[in-house]
XYZ file of C-alpha atoms in Angstrom:
301
model
C 13.237 62.119 182.264
C 11.324 64.904 184.448
C 7.603 64.957 184.772
C 6.951 67.544 182.107
C 8.666 65.346 179.596
C 6.757 62.289 180.653
C 3.390 63.880 180.315
C 4.164 65.460 176.957
C 5.230 61.832 175.608
C 1.898 60.383 176.849
C -0.094 63.073 175.196
C 1.595 62.456 172.051
C 0.923 58.648 172.215
C -2.740 59.111 172.925
C -2.988 61.491 169.767
C -1.411 58.972 167.473
C -3.754 56.153 168.576
C -6.974 58.186 167.929
C -5.662 59.196 164.431
C -4.756 55.357 163.533
C -8.181 54.188 164.644
C -10.126 56.914 162.467
C -10.050 54.983 159.174
C -11.410 51.695 160.807
C -14.358 53.554 162.220
C -14.907 55.421 158.967
C -14.849 52.021 157.156
C -17.213 50.661 159.891
C -19.510 53.566 159.319
C -19.320 53.283 155.605
C -20.233 49.473 155.669
C -23.205 50.295 157.813
C -24.237 52.925 155.257
C -23.987 50.515 152.492
C -26.048 47.939 154.319
C -28.729 50.452 154.859
C -28.748 51.566 151.205
C -28.940 47.746 150.155
C -31.953 47.252 152.318
C -33.472 50.369 150.993
C -33.026 49.175 147.527
C -34.277 45.653 148.001
C -37.633 46.897 149.586
C -38.938 48.264 146.473
C -38.086 45.100 144.526
C -39.882 42.982 147.036
C -42.960 45.362 146.742
C -42.675 44.980 142.876
C -42.564 41.260 143.092
C -45.820 41.146 145.039
C -47.593 43.532 142.845
C -46.594 41.459 139.738
C -47.756 38.245 141.404
C -50.913 39.705 142.504
C -51.656 41.142 138.799
C -50.763 37.687 137.383
C -53.394 36.092 139.825
C -55.858 38.640 138.811
C -55.218 37.984 135.271
C -55.698 34.231 135.601
C -58.901 34.773 137.645
C -60.142 36.988 134.902
C -59.321 34.412 132.213
C -61.161 31.821 134.290
C -64.192 33.894 134.710
C -64.225 34.779 130.843
C -64.112 31.031 130.035
C -66.770 30.222 132.437
C -69.110 32.949 130.900
C -68.601 31.587 127.200
C -71.780 29.928 126.104
C -71.674 26.224 125.249
C -70.769 25.492 121.680
C -73.476 24.213 119.339
C -73.255 20.703 118.060
C -71.332 20.387 114.745
C -74.302 18.735 112.997
C -77.915 18.345 113.680
C -79.273 14.785 114.225
C -80.912 12.964 111.262
C -82.845 9.827 110.830
C -81.578 6.352 110.021
C -84.419 4.209 108.297
C -83.767 0.669 107.872
C -85.970 -1.179 105.183
C -86.145 -4.922 104.335
C -85.494 -5.516 100.583
C -87.207 -8.029 98.204
C -87.532 -7.685 94.472
C -87.036 -9.323 90.962
C -84.387 -9.893 88.494
C -85.330 -9.876 84.756
C -82.925 -11.633 82.269
C -83.373 -10.350 78.486
C -81.426 -10.416 75.316
C -80.127 -14.098 75.731
C -79.082 -15.834 72.433
C -82.313 -16.372 70.643
C -84.157 -15.228 73.716
C -84.036 -18.850 74.839
C -82.741 -18.034 78.332
C -84.984 -14.980 78.949
C -86.370 -15.365 82.434
C -87.383 -13.662 85.584
C -86.625 -14.591 89.365
C -87.593 -13.359 92.812
C -84.752 -12.198 94.975
C -84.162 -10.809 98.427
C -86.567 -11.459 101.318
C -84.047 -12.663 103.733
C -83.560 -11.007 107.146
C -80.084 -9.802 105.965
C -81.594 -8.051 102.791
C -81.644 -4.421 103.821
C -80.970 -0.986 102.909
C -80.324 1.984 105.254
C -81.185 5.480 104.439
C -80.110 8.725 106.445
C -82.823 11.433 105.898
C -82.856 14.817 107.506
C -84.672 15.555 110.769
C -87.842 17.828 110.594
C -88.915 18.751 114.104
C -88.834 15.180 115.268
C -89.948 13.334 111.912
C -87.919 12.453 108.772
C -88.228 15.658 106.402
C -87.343 16.641 102.966
C -83.764 17.319 101.959
C -80.598 15.425 101.178
C -80.760 11.531 101.647
C -77.853 9.118 101.372
C -77.623 5.349 101.426
C -75.414 4.154 104.166
C -75.699 0.367 103.547
C -77.040 -1.851 101.071
C -77.182 -5.642 101.348
C -79.001 -7.867 98.932
C -78.627 -11.770 97.826
C -79.595 -12.814 94.506
C -80.224 -16.548 94.596
C -82.113 -18.287 91.666
C -82.055 -20.813 88.922
C -82.723 -20.372 85.128
C -83.066 -23.413 82.916
C -84.346 -24.476 79.409
C -85.032 -27.718 77.804
C -83.151 -27.754 74.540
C -82.851 -31.426 73.751
C -81.626 -31.792 77.273
C -81.379 -29.149 79.991
C -79.200 -26.215 80.110
C -79.240 -24.634 83.395
C -77.571 -21.508 85.310
C -77.717 -21.443 89.065
C -76.754 -17.944 90.297
C -75.833 -17.035 93.800
C -74.465 -13.398 94.156
C -74.106 -11.259 97.456
C -74.124 -7.624 96.703
C -73.272 -5.028 99.396
C -72.247 -1.510 99.927
C -71.459 0.347 103.053
C -70.389 3.964 103.730
C -71.262 6.220 106.620
C -70.808 9.347 104.502
C -73.203 8.042 101.755
C -72.680 5.354 99.012
C -75.272 7.166 97.218
C -76.843 10.468 97.474
C -80.054 12.115 96.303
C -82.966 14.569 97.358
C -86.218 13.686 99.032
C -89.136 15.835 98.147
C -92.507 14.635 99.414
C -92.695 10.962 98.855
C -89.911 10.659 96.123
C -86.215 10.419 96.349
C -84.566 11.345 93.218
C -80.905 10.176 92.963
C -78.122 12.506 91.737
C -76.564 11.926 88.439
C -75.060 8.641 87.569
C -73.574 8.240 84.106
C -73.535 4.879 82.493
C -70.065 3.586 81.073
C -69.271 2.580 77.683
C -71.204 -0.300 76.136
C -74.330 0.418 78.012
C -77.416 -0.705 76.031
C -75.751 -3.752 74.882
C -74.923 -7.299 76.089
C -71.195 -6.290 76.381
C -71.839 -3.698 79.171
C -69.912 -5.248 82.086
C -68.871 -4.026 85.664
C -65.712 -3.183 84.200
C -67.318 -0.059 82.792
C -70.135 0.348 85.238
C -71.120 3.875 86.016
C -69.852 6.975 87.588
C -71.588 9.709 89.873
C -72.949 10.435 93.351
C -76.303 8.961 92.388
C -74.886 5.451 91.958
C -74.334 3.035 94.860
C -70.544 3.448 94.809
C -68.109 0.716 95.679
C -70.953 -1.902 94.944
C -69.279 -5.341 95.820
C -70.557 -8.508 94.097
C -69.182 -11.868 95.345
C -70.417 -15.349 94.634
C -70.761 -17.620 91.650
C -72.599 -18.728 88.381
C -72.822 -22.475 87.823
C -73.592 -23.482 84.400
C -74.814 -27.111 83.611
C -75.016 -28.225 80.014
C -76.819 -31.428 79.185
C -78.361 -29.855 76.006
C -77.711 -30.943 72.397
C -78.566 -27.642 70.994
C -76.928 -25.130 73.434
C -73.934 -24.673 75.463
C -72.524 -22.903 78.419
C -69.980 -21.037 76.187
C -72.880 -19.511 74.298
C -73.664 -17.573 77.474
C -69.870 -16.679 77.888
C -69.586 -19.128 80.843
C -67.289 -22.147 81.549
C -68.971 -25.483 82.189
C -69.335 -25.758 85.972
C -68.784 -23.167 88.608
C -67.841 -19.677 87.512
C -66.544 -17.711 90.607
C -67.101 -13.895 90.751
C -65.765 -11.033 92.847
C -65.920 -7.614 91.557
C -66.531 -3.908 92.495
C -68.184 -1.228 90.505
C -70.744 1.618 90.804
C -74.433 0.536 90.438
C -76.993 2.940 89.004
C -80.329 3.499 90.654
C -83.928 4.535 89.776
C -86.053 6.895 91.996
C -87.561 5.441 95.124
C -91.306 6.156 95.292
C -92.809 5.940 98.594
C -96.544 4.970 99.336
C -97.179 7.905 101.832
C -95.179 10.728 103.335
C -94.637 8.591 106.395
C -91.931 6.592 104.272
C -92.982 3.156 105.423
C -92.775 1.480 101.892
C -91.132 2.243 98.629
C -90.715 0.603 95.152
C -87.931 1.130 92.767
C -89.144 0.052 89.156
C -88.265 1.035 85.585
C -90.010 0.768 82.328
C -90.499 -2.038 81.588
C -88.182 -3.638 84.182
C -85.878 -2.095 86.858
C -82.526 -0.464 86.897
C -80.019 -2.321 84.771
C -77.131 -4.570 86.321
C -73.918 -4.954 84.285
C -72.831 -8.687 83.877
C -70.199 -10.740 82.483
C -72.770 -13.125 80.557
C -74.329 -12.939 77.303
C -77.528 -11.102 78.260
C -78.930 -8.099 79.905
C -80.095 -8.114 83.551
C -82.473 -5.797 85.367
C -83.363 -5.461 89.122
C -86.585 -3.913 90.440
C -86.814 -3.498 94.374
C -89.466 -2.902 97.080
C -88.649 -1.872 100.495
C -90.566 -1.988 103.788
C -89.554 -0.020 106.981
C -88.034 -2.187 109.665
C -86.774 0.357 112.155
C -85.982 4.024 112.520
C -83.750 6.009 114.849
C -82.815 9.610 115.545
C -78.840 9.662 115.528
C -75.900 11.942 115.308
C -75.075 12.980 111.881
C -71.419 12.270 110.793
C -69.294 15.587 110.323
C -68.707 14.496 106.704
C -72.414 15.095 105.958
C -72.563 18.438 107.518
C -73.042 21.617 105.366
C -70.261 24.298 105.777
């Protein structure tokens, strides 16, 4: 092969090599362009995420500031006074057969004999408004006897209680008088047959008044018997629950230091399972008083 032919062959091979490499170079250039485009696309996304995070943080900060600026909520209930009174009184028994067993007996006077009243606060002192009994505790311990050709005697020990934070009974204090809400007597009231089985109904009764104890009848008489009083000879155990009516509490002064609950001619009537009618009068003397939180159940809506 001469020189001219050899030179022509070298030129042809050089051209073929350049044409074959062009697609690879274009591909490399394309990849570079795609990478740049991807970087350009991701940058706005990063900027957006940062902005959202900042906005969210600002939102949280604003919420915290708003919460901090909210005024403190007022208490659900105003405070009220709890007044604890010692109790003593008298039980009158009437309408016994031939009035032979009619009698009276003193009750109460023990440290445990108490009634607790919740009374509204009026500028740092108890004031007029709704009154409730939150606790009542009274022991009746007495003996009644008569000589009818031998003694017939009835010994009574009864523990009467009621306790309710939201009020076992409710009424209104105006000046020096508490007037209790309605309390309607049950059937047979006014007769010897009125028993705890009927009791009474209403917010002005001491609701869920629990009586527990015994009545012991001793029959050594030739003219009378325990059965006449609807009792068995010996000990008659008692445990019952009913609603007990009340009479108004009359305080000696507006300072509410002492009250009386009396009726005409006796006190409030007590239903019984015995053949008589029984009555209770009470006096209370202030033992302690404290200003305390009022339960939610006693708050006005």
